[in-house]
């Protein structure tokens, strides 16, 4: 039915490739292209032999001309960008130049400012409209499924959603003293930055990890959760009409945070370049080089993730609460595709989004966040491709007003 160009060959890309090959009715032909071609070849070697034809290529995704040449040679229906957020704009430019649909899992940030915002990508809306091509932004789990969950809740359960709490729990244990579950540079920056949530039409800034609660996650149990800023807050605050508040919470263990504090205190998480033996280096990039590769955590990680959204709003004049979530088991993911659940929960939605673009179900010229598409076909595919969702109409709730909260 279609052809996809997958850019990147890291943890998430590996899952995307596995899932495209499983979904060979839609993905007849794929090309895996990344900076290090040997990683693309290793994936091809592992997965060759099925119905999907796999090609590989070397590409510098910071270079628009190289990308254009690659796209023109392969002629994909869609480009799945699972490289790093720094490559979003060059890949979008190349899609515009070649008239090919685009999908990614993380919003652009300029490497030098480390500020992630949608404004750079939203600025392409008109250009994509004129070119008649679709860009699907943030189609991993969070952002991604969290936006689809919101669209689904709004379509089927609410007239208006007033409050959303997004809860991201990783109860996996890899047995190492300190490691990040995905790209360390992006992961550590997300946590060490100031927190932010949206309330009554304004952003409320917090200190990094200032607010902590305990949440009793279904199938996982009680965990410490911390309020963070996360990129889907920006698009959901804009796209959900009538919303009064949206917050994002993530679990961290005390051990993880203690290591992080020490690294921060000695300057290892800084992105300010320093001179080292005559060369300028960024401490955080150096730290990334010495930390375990997230892909290597797959075989050692045990436990589950539980990611979902608690919605509060009104239906037919009555107050209503609704919790939609997915529970994913690290070891089952590893058995199936050789990756832990963080890469799995990101790669599966990226494959699903791309399949809906190819099938024409998520095709509309412009630049869109996932909550702006029909959630129903996506929700069906989640159940089919390994991320079944569960719902509860009576979940444990978090205090709406942070100042009034009870510290448990
Ligand atoms: P990795 O670091 O494992 O992989 C990134 C890949 O991109 C590597 O193969 C890397 O090449 C390649 N790459 C980097 N720069 C370039 C370039 N200039 N040209 C070509 N290839 C390049 O990251 P992950 O797989 O963990 O993450 C991938 C993306 O998924 C990130 O954007 C991340 O933010 C996002 N993500 C989204 C989540 C969500 O739920 N929405 C959750 C987790 C991640 P090389 O192998 O040479 O280093």
Short mmCIF file of C-alpha atoms and ligand atoms in Angstrom, two decimals:
data_model
loop_
_atom_site.label_atom_id
_atom_site.label_comp_id
_atom_site.label_asym_id
_atom_site.label_seq_id
_atom_site.Cartn_x
_atom_site.Cartn_y
_atom_site.Cartn_z
CA UNK A 1 0.00 0.00 0.00
CA UNK A 2 2.73 2.51 0.89
CA UNK A 3 6.34 3.50 1.41
CA UNK A 4 7.90 5.15 4.45
CA UNK A 5 11.27 6.75 4.95
CA UNK A 6 12.34 6.35 8.59
CA UNK A 7 15.03 8.82 9.69
CA UNK A 8 17.10 7.83 12.73
CA UNK A 9 18.28 4.42 13.88
CA UNK A 10 18.15 4.75 17.67
CA UNK A 11 15.89 3.22 20.31
CA UNK A 12 12.61 4.60 18.97
CA UNK A 13 13.49 4.03 15.30
CA UNK A 14 14.18 0.37 16.01
CA UNK A 15 10.62 -0.09 17.32
CA UNK A 16 9.15 1.85 14.38
CA UNK A 17 10.99 -0.43 11.97
CA UNK A 18 9.88 -3.62 13.78
CA UNK A 19 6.26 -2.44 13.79
CA UNK A 20 6.26 -1.31 10.13
CA UNK A 21 7.53 -4.77 9.21
CA UNK A 22 4.75 -6.37 11.29
CA UNK A 23 2.24 -4.11 9.50
CA UNK A 24 3.47 -5.10 6.04
CA UNK A 25 0.04 -4.67 4.41
CA UNK A 26 0.48 -0.94 4.86
CA UNK A 27 4.28 -0.65 4.78
CA UNK A 28 5.25 -2.49 1.61
CA UNK A 29 8.61 -0.78 1.42
CA UNK A 30 10.64 1.16 3.98
CA UNK A 31 13.97 2.90 3.97
CA UNK A 32 15.93 3.36 7.22
CA UNK A 33 18.29 6.32 6.90
CA UNK A 34 20.48 7.73 9.63
CA UNK A 35 23.81 9.31 10.44
CA UNK A 36 25.44 5.94 11.19
CA UNK A 37 24.53 3.57 8.35
CA UNK A 38 25.80 0.47 10.16
CA UNK A 39 22.92 0.85 12.68
CA UNK A 40 20.42 0.92 9.79
CA UNK A 41 22.07 -2.15 8.22
CA UNK A 42 21.94 -4.03 11.54
CA UNK A 43 18.16 -3.43 11.71
CA UNK A 44 17.73 -4.56 8.10
CA UNK A 45 19.73 -7.70 8.75
CA UNK A 46 17.56 -8.55 11.75
CA UNK A 47 14.24 -7.98 9.97
CA UNK A 48 14.83 -8.84 6.32
CA UNK A 49 12.99 -11.75 4.80
CA UNK A 50 9.38 -10.70 5.44
CA UNK A 51 6.93 -9.04 3.06
CA UNK A 52 8.24 -5.50 3.66
CA UNK A 53 11.18 -4.57 1.44
CA UNK A 54 13.84 -2.81 3.53
CA UNK A 55 16.45 -0.37 2.21
CA UNK A 56 19.10 1.53 4.15
CA UNK A 57 21.01 4.75 3.56
CA UNK A 58 23.38 7.18 5.23
CA UNK A 59 22.04 10.70 5.64
CA UNK A 60 22.92 13.85 7.52
CA UNK A 61 19.44 15.05 8.45
CA UNK A 62 20.78 18.53 9.24
CA UNK A 63 21.39 18.93 5.50
CA UNK A 64 18.25 19.72 3.46
CA UNK A 65 19.89 19.02 0.08
CA UNK A 66 20.99 15.55 1.15
CA UNK A 67 17.51 14.81 2.44
CA UNK A 68 15.87 16.05 -0.76
CA UNK A 69 18.12 13.80 -2.84
CA UNK A 70 17.30 10.81 -0.63
CA UNK A 71 13.55 11.47 -0.74
CA UNK A 72 13.54 12.00 -4.51
CA UNK A 73 15.43 8.75 -4.99
CA UNK A 74 13.12 6.65 -2.77
CA UNK A 75 9.82 8.51 -3.29
CA UNK A 76 8.16 7.63 0.05
CA UNK A 77 4.54 8.52 0.91
CA UNK A 78 5.57 9.68 4.36
CA UNK A 79 8.76 10.55 6.25
CA UNK A 80 8.83 9.33 9.87
CA UNK A 81 11.28 11.53 11.74
CA UNK A 82 12.66 9.64 14.74
CA UNK A 83 16.07 11.31 14.73
CA UNK A 84 16.42 14.13 17.29
CA UNK A 85 14.28 17.27 17.69
CA UNK A 86 17.13 19.36 16.22
CA UNK A 87 16.43 17.82 12.79
CA UNK A 88 12.68 18.62 12.69
CA UNK A 89 12.91 21.77 10.59
CA UNK A 90 15.41 20.50 8.01
CA UNK A 91 13.31 17.37 7.51
CA UNK A 92 10.12 19.47 7.21
CA UNK A 93 11.89 21.67 4.63
CA UNK A 94 12.86 18.58 2.64
CA UNK A 95 9.28 17.27 2.79
CA UNK A 96 8.02 20.60 1.46
CA UNK A 97 10.56 20.58 -1.37
CA UNK A 98 9.53 17.06 -2.40
CA UNK A 99 5.77 17.10 -1.58
CA UNK A 100 5.92 14.24 0.95
CA UNK A 101 3.93 13.91 4.21
CA UNK A 102 5.80 14.32 7.52
CA UNK A 103 5.47 12.86 11.03
CA UNK A 104 7.60 13.24 14.18
CA UNK A 105 7.51 12.47 17.91
CA UNK A 106 9.12 15.54 19.50
CA UNK A 107 8.95 19.26 18.80
CA UNK A 108 11.79 21.33 17.42
CA UNK A 109 14.32 22.98 19.63
CA UNK A 110 17.32 24.99 18.48
CA UNK A 111 20.40 23.17 19.86
CA UNK A 112 21.93 26.39 21.18
CA UNK A 113 18.92 27.58 23.24
CA UNK A 114 17.47 24.21 24.30
CA UNK A 115 13.98 25.69 24.33
CA UNK A 116 11.29 23.43 23.05
CA UNK A 117 8.23 25.12 21.64
CA UNK A 118 5.86 24.46 18.76
CA UNK A 119 6.15 27.95 17.30
CA UNK A 120 8.88 27.03 14.80
CA UNK A 121 6.91 24.09 13.41
CA UNK A 122 3.48 25.75 13.55
CA UNK A 123 4.98 28.51 11.38
CA UNK A 124 5.02 25.97 8.51
CA UNK A 125 1.23 25.54 8.53
CA UNK A 126 0.48 27.67 5.49
CA UNK A 127 3.36 26.27 3.47
CA UNK A 128 2.17 22.70 4.10
CA UNK A 129 -1.41 23.69 3.25
CA UNK A 130 -0.31 25.23 -0.05
CA UNK A 131 1.82 22.19 -0.87
CA UNK A 132 -1.17 19.90 -0.10
CA UNK A 133 0.83 17.82 2.38
CA UNK A 134 0.22 16.76 5.98
CA UNK A 135 2.57 17.19 8.93
CA UNK A 136 1.65 15.23 12.06
CA UNK A 137 3.51 16.64 15.06
CA UNK A 138 4.35 14.78 18.27
CA UNK A 139 3.06 11.30 17.46
CA UNK A 140 4.81 9.25 20.16
CA UNK A 141 3.17 8.48 23.51
CA UNK A 142 3.59 11.77 25.32
CA UNK A 143 3.22 13.80 23.21
CA UNK A 144 1.14 11.60 20.97
CA UNK A 145 -1.22 9.11 22.56
CA UNK A 146 -1.95 11.63 25.34
CA UNK A 147 -3.34 13.99 22.66
CA UNK A 148 -5.32 11.17 21.00
CA UNK A 149 -6.72 10.20 24.43
CA UNK A 150 -7.83 13.81 24.89
CA UNK A 151 -9.54 13.94 21.49
CA UNK A 152 -11.23 10.59 22.25
CA UNK A 153 -12.42 11.73 25.69
CA UNK A 154 -13.81 14.91 24.16
CA UNK A 155 -15.53 13.07 21.31
CA UNK A 156 -17.13 10.31 23.38
CA UNK A 157 -17.33 11.35 27.03
CA UNK A 158 -17.51 15.12 27.52
CA UNK A 159 -19.21 18.22 26.24
CA UNK A 160 -16.35 20.19 27.76
CA UNK A 161 -13.11 19.13 29.45
CA UNK A 162 -12.03 21.54 32.19
CA UNK A 163 -9.08 19.81 33.85
CA UNK A 164 -6.45 17.42 32.55
CA UNK A 165 -3.68 15.72 34.54
CA UNK A 166 -1.27 13.72 32.37
CA UNK A 167 0.45 11.02 34.44
CA UNK A 168 3.59 9.35 33.14
CA UNK A 169 4.79 6.50 35.32
CA UNK A 170 7.81 4.40 34.56
CA UNK A 171 8.09 1.75 37.26
CA UNK A 172 10.81 -0.08 35.33
CA UNK A 173 14.05 -1.07 37.05
CA UNK A 174 17.22 -1.64 35.01
CA UNK A 175 19.38 -2.37 38.03
CA UNK A 176 21.95 0.32 37.15
CA UNK A 177 22.67 3.20 39.54
CA UNK A 178 21.85 5.87 36.92
CA UNK A 179 20.71 5.76 33.31
CA UNK A 180 18.08 7.53 31.23
CA UNK A 181 15.36 5.71 29.28
CA UNK A 182 15.74 7.73 26.12
CA UNK A 183 18.25 10.17 24.71
CA UNK A 184 20.00 11.41 27.90
CA UNK A 185 20.54 14.93 26.63
CA UNK A 186 16.85 15.52 25.93
CA UNK A 187 15.69 13.59 29.00
CA UNK A 188 17.92 15.39 31.52
CA UNK A 189 17.13 18.81 30.11
CA UNK A 190 13.41 18.12 30.41
CA UNK A 191 13.82 17.44 34.13
CA UNK A 192 16.36 20.07 35.13
CA UNK A 193 14.41 22.92 33.49
CA UNK A 194 11.78 24.93 35.36
CA UNK A 195 8.36 23.32 35.55
CA UNK A 196 5.25 24.95 34.13
CA UNK A 197 1.53 24.27 34.03
CA UNK A 198 -1.41 26.05 32.48
CA UNK A 199 -4.17 27.52 34.61
CA UNK A 200 -7.00 29.96 33.78
CA UNK A 201 -5.42 31.02 30.50
CA UNK A 202 -1.92 31.58 31.85
CA UNK A 203 1.30 29.64 32.35
CA UNK A 204 2.32 29.18 35.98
CA UNK A 205 6.07 28.70 36.36
CA UNK A 206 7.50 26.40 39.07
CA UNK A 207 10.99 25.55 40.26
CA UNK A 208 12.36 22.30 38.77
CA UNK A 209 10.55 19.40 40.51
CA UNK A 210 8.97 21.79 43.04
CA UNK A 211 5.67 19.89 43.34
CA UNK A 212 5.63 16.28 44.41
CA UNK A 213 2.64 14.01 45.06
CA UNK A 214 2.11 10.29 45.51
CA UNK A 215 -0.20 8.56 43.04
CA UNK A 216 -1.48 5.01 43.29
CA UNK A 217 -1.18 3.80 39.69
CA UNK A 218 -3.42 0.96 38.51
CA UNK A 219 -1.36 -2.25 38.05
CA UNK A 220 1.78 -0.52 39.36
CA UNK A 221 1.05 0.84 42.85
CA UNK A 222 1.96 4.07 44.65
CA UNK A 223 4.78 6.17 43.14
CA UNK A 224 6.24 9.65 43.68
CA UNK A 225 5.20 11.95 40.86
CA UNK A 226 6.64 15.38 40.10
CA UNK A 227 5.14 18.25 38.15
CA UNK A 228 7.07 19.03 34.95
CA UNK A 229 6.57 21.01 31.78
CA UNK A 230 5.94 18.79 28.80
CA UNK A 231 5.44 19.82 25.21
CA UNK A 232 1.88 18.56 24.68
CA UNK A 233 0.69 21.04 27.33
CA UNK A 234 1.25 23.81 24.78
CA UNK A 235 -0.86 22.31 22.00
CA UNK A 236 -3.59 20.92 24.27
CA UNK A 237 -3.99 24.25 26.09
CA UNK A 238 -4.57 25.81 22.66
CA UNK A 239 -6.72 23.08 21.11
CA UNK A 240 -9.07 22.06 23.96
CA UNK A 241 -11.71 24.77 24.16
CA UNK A 242 -12.97 25.57 27.65
CA UNK A 243 -9.94 24.03 29.38
CA UNK A 244 -9.22 25.60 32.78
CA UNK A 245 -6.08 23.71 33.77
CA UNK A 246 -3.62 21.19 32.36
CA UNK A 247 -0.63 19.67 34.18
CA UNK A 248 1.94 16.98 33.49
CA UNK A 249 3.37 14.62 36.13
CA UNK A 250 6.21 12.13 35.88
CA UNK A 251 7.55 9.50 38.30
CA UNK A 252 11.16 9.55 39.48
CA UNK A 253 12.79 7.39 42.10
CA UNK A 254 14.72 8.95 44.97
CA UNK A 255 17.86 7.18 43.70
CA UNK A 256 17.55 8.70 40.23
CA UNK A 257 17.00 12.19 41.61
CA UNK A 258 19.95 11.94 44.03
CA UNK A 259 22.31 11.06 41.15
CA UNK A 260 20.85 13.83 39.04
CA UNK A 261 21.30 16.38 41.84
CA UNK A 262 24.97 15.46 42.21
CA UNK A 263 25.56 15.67 38.45
CA UNK A 264 23.81 19.04 38.38
CA UNK A 265 25.79 20.33 41.36
CA UNK A 266 29.10 19.55 39.67
CA UNK A 267 28.01 21.16 36.40
CA UNK A 268 27.70 17.96 34.34
CA UNK A 269 24.18 18.73 33.10
CA UNK A 270 25.08 22.18 31.78
CA UNK A 271 24.77 22.98 28.07
CA UNK A 272 27.20 25.92 28.33
CA UNK A 273 30.32 24.94 26.36
CA UNK A 274 33.55 24.65 28.39
CA UNK A 275 37.15 24.28 27.30
CA UNK A 276 38.59 20.81 27.83
CA UNK A 277 42.12 19.95 26.68
CA UNK A 278 42.04 22.70 24.07
CA UNK A 279 38.59 21.78 22.74
CA UNK A 280 35.17 23.28 23.47
CA UNK A 281 32.75 20.64 24.78
CA UNK A 282 29.24 20.72 26.22
CA UNK A 283 29.23 18.99 29.64
CA UNK A 284 25.79 17.43 29.00
CA UNK A 285 26.92 15.95 25.69
CA UNK A 286 29.99 14.54 27.43
CA UNK A 287 27.74 13.06 30.11
CA UNK A 288 25.63 11.46 27.37
CA UNK A 289 28.77 9.82 26.00
CA UNK A 290 29.60 8.17 29.34
CA UNK A 291 26.08 7.15 30.38
CA UNK A 292 24.65 3.78 29.31
CA UNK A 293 23.10 3.83 25.84
CA UNK A 294 19.30 3.73 26.44
CA UNK A 295 19.07 0.96 23.84
CA UNK A 296 21.29 -1.22 26.05
CA UNK A 297 18.73 -1.10 28.91
CA UNK A 298 16.25 -3.29 27.03
CA UNK A 299 17.47 -6.70 28.20
CA UNK A 300 17.84 -5.61 31.86
CA UNK A 301 14.66 -3.62 32.48
CA UNK A 302 11.84 -5.21 34.47
CA UNK A 303 8.51 -3.74 35.52
CA UNK A 304 5.78 -1.69 33.90
CA UNK A 305 4.93 1.75 32.59
CA UNK A 306 1.53 3.33 33.08
CA UNK A 307 0.89 6.49 31.06
CA UNK A 308 -2.47 8.18 30.81
CA UNK A 309 -4.70 11.19 31.34
CA UNK A 310 -7.27 12.02 33.99
CA UNK A 311 -10.01 14.23 32.59
CA UNK A 312 -12.55 16.26 34.54
CA UNK A 313 -15.36 18.13 32.86
CA UNK A 314 -19.07 18.10 32.12
CA UNK A 315 -21.39 15.88 30.10
CA UNK A 316 -25.08 16.71 29.74
CA UNK A 317 -24.79 19.29 32.50
CA UNK A 318 -23.24 16.84 34.99
CA UNK A 319 -19.68 16.78 36.35
CA UNK A 320 -17.74 13.77 35.16
CA UNK A 321 -14.31 12.17 35.67
CA UNK A 322 -12.60 9.84 33.22
CA UNK A 323 -9.15 8.20 33.25
CA UNK A 324 -7.65 6.68 30.10
CA UNK A 325 -4.31 4.88 30.36
CA UNK A 326 -2.06 2.22 28.95
CA UNK A 327 0.04 -0.24 30.94
CA UNK A 328 3.08 -1.62 29.17
CA UNK A 329 5.48 -4.30 30.42
CA UNK A 330 9.20 -3.73 29.77
CA UNK A 331 10.02 -7.43 29.53
CA UNK A 332 7.17 -8.19 27.11
CA UNK A 333 8.32 -5.32 24.87
CA UNK A 334 11.84 -6.68 24.92
CA UNK A 335 10.68 -10.16 24.01
CA UNK A 336 8.68 -8.80 21.10
CA UNK A 337 10.96 -6.19 19.52
CA UNK A 338 14.20 -6.15 21.53
CA UNK A 339 13.53 -2.75 23.18
CA UNK A 340 12.28 -1.52 26.56
CA UNK A 341 8.84 0.03 27.02
CA UNK A 342 9.88 3.69 26.66
CA UNK A 343 11.05 3.16 23.08
CA UNK A 344 8.10 0.81 22.49
CA UNK A 345 5.44 3.23 23.69
CA UNK A 346 6.94 5.91 21.40
CA UNK A 347 7.61 3.79 18.31
CA UNK A 348 4.23 2.04 18.11
CA UNK A 349 2.21 5.32 17.92
CA UNK A 350 4.63 6.72 15.32
CA UNK A 351 4.02 3.67 13.13
CA UNK A 352 0.25 3.94 13.68
CA UNK A 353 0.19 7.66 12.81
CA UNK A 354 2.18 7.04 9.62
CA UNK A 355 -0.12 4.15 8.65
CA UNK A 356 -3.18 6.42 9.04
CA UNK A 357 -1.52 9.05 6.84
CA UNK A 358 -0.79 6.41 4.18
CA UNK A 359 -4.37 5.07 4.41
CA UNK A 360 -5.71 8.61 3.97
CA UNK A 361 -7.47 8.60 7.38
CA UNK A 362 -5.16 11.22 8.85
CA UNK A 363 -4.49 13.22 5.75
CA UNK A 364 -5.26 16.95 5.70
CA UNK A 365 -2.95 19.60 4.30
CA UNK A 366 -1.28 21.66 7.00
CA UNK A 367 0.66 21.18 10.22
CA UNK A 368 -1.31 19.49 13.00
CA UNK A 369 -0.96 18.10 16.48
CA UNK A 370 -2.44 14.65 16.96
CA UNK A 371 -5.50 15.84 18.93
CA UNK A 372 -6.66 17.64 15.77
CA UNK A 373 -7.33 14.36 13.95
CA UNK A 374 -10.13 11.80 14.40
CA UNK A 375 -9.00 9.69 17.40
CA UNK A 376 -11.16 6.63 16.64
CA UNK A 377 -9.03 4.82 14.04
CA UNK A 378 -5.92 5.51 16.12
CA UNK A 379 -7.54 4.13 19.31
CA UNK A 380 -8.48 0.95 17.42
CA UNK A 381 -4.96 0.52 16.13
CA UNK A 382 -3.48 0.98 19.62
CA UNK A 383 -5.35 -2.13 20.74
CA UNK A 384 -4.19 -4.02 17.68
CA UNK A 385 -0.49 -3.11 17.73
CA UNK A 386 0.48 -3.69 21.36
CA UNK A 387 -0.69 -0.67 23.37
CA UNK A 388 -4.19 -1.56 24.56
CA UNK A 389 -5.88 1.16 26.60
CA UNK A 390 -7.96 0.93 29.71
CA UNK A 391 -10.51 3.30 31.18
CA UNK A 392 -11.85 4.14 34.61
CA UNK A 393 -14.76 6.38 35.58
CA UNK A 394 -13.78 6.54 39.22
CA UNK A 395 -10.03 7.12 39.43
CA UNK A 396 -8.04 8.44 42.38
CA UNK A 397 -7.85 12.20 41.78
CA UNK A 398 -5.10 14.74 42.34
CA UNK A 399 -5.83 17.96 44.22
CA UNK A 400 -6.79 20.57 41.62
CA UNK A 401 -5.33 23.48 43.51
CA UNK A 402 -1.63 22.89 44.17
CA UNK A 403 -1.52 25.38 47.01
CA UNK A 404 -4.22 23.42 48.87
CA UNK A 405 -2.73 20.00 48.34
CA UNK A 406 -2.06 17.61 51.15
CA UNK A 407 1.49 16.28 51.09
CA UNK A 408 1.14 12.52 51.50
P1 LIG B 1 18.43 8.03 20.03
O1 LIG B 1 19.49 8.99 20.46
O2 LIG B 1 18.47 6.61 20.48
O3 LIG B 1 18.38 7.98 18.42
C1 LIG B 1 18.46 9.13 17.61
C2 LIG B 1 18.90 8.68 16.23
O4 LIG B 1 18.93 9.81 15.37
C3 LIG B 1 20.29 8.05 16.21
O5 LIG B 1 20.28 6.91 15.39
C4 LIG B 1 21.13 9.16 15.61
O6 LIG B 1 22.26 8.74 14.87
C5 LIG B 1 20.15 9.80 14.67
N1 LIG B 1 20.58 11.15 14.33
C6 LIG B 1 20.92 12.15 15.19
N2 LIG B 1 21.32 13.24 14.50
C7 LIG B 1 21.22 12.92 13.19
C8 LIG B 1 21.49 13.60 11.98
N3 LIG B 1 21.93 14.87 11.98
N4 LIG B 1 21.30 12.96 10.81
C9 LIG B 1 20.84 11.68 10.78
N5 LIG B 1 20.57 10.98 11.89
C10 LIG B 1 20.75 11.59 13.09
O7 LIG B 1 17.04 8.71 20.41
P2 LIG B 1 15.65 7.96 20.68
O8 LIG B 1 15.42 6.92 19.67
O9 LIG B 1 15.57 7.64 22.12
O10 LIG B 1 14.64 9.18 20.42
C11 LIG B 1 14.24 9.53 19.09
C12 LIG B 1 13.25 10.69 19.15
O11 LIG B 1 12.09 10.28 19.86
C13 LIG B 1 13.77 11.94 19.88
O12 LIG B 1 13.37 13.07 19.14
C14 LIG B 1 13.06 11.91 21.21
O13 LIG B 1 12.89 13.19 21.74
C15 LIG B 1 11.73 11.30 20.78
N6 LIG B 1 10.97 10.68 21.90
C16 LIG B 1 9.64 10.95 21.98
C17 LIG B 1 8.87 10.39 22.98
C18 LIG B 1 7.39 10.59 23.00
O14 LIG B 1 6.70 9.90 23.74
N7 LIG B 1 6.82 11.49 22.21
C19 LIG B 1 9.47 9.55 24.04
C20 LIG B 1 10.87 9.25 23.81
C21 LIG B 1 11.59 9.83 22.78
P3 LIG B 1 23.54 8.03 15.56
O15 LIG B 1 23.11 6.62 15.69
O16 LIG B 1 24.65 8.25 14.61
O17 LIG B 1 23.73 8.71 16.88
#
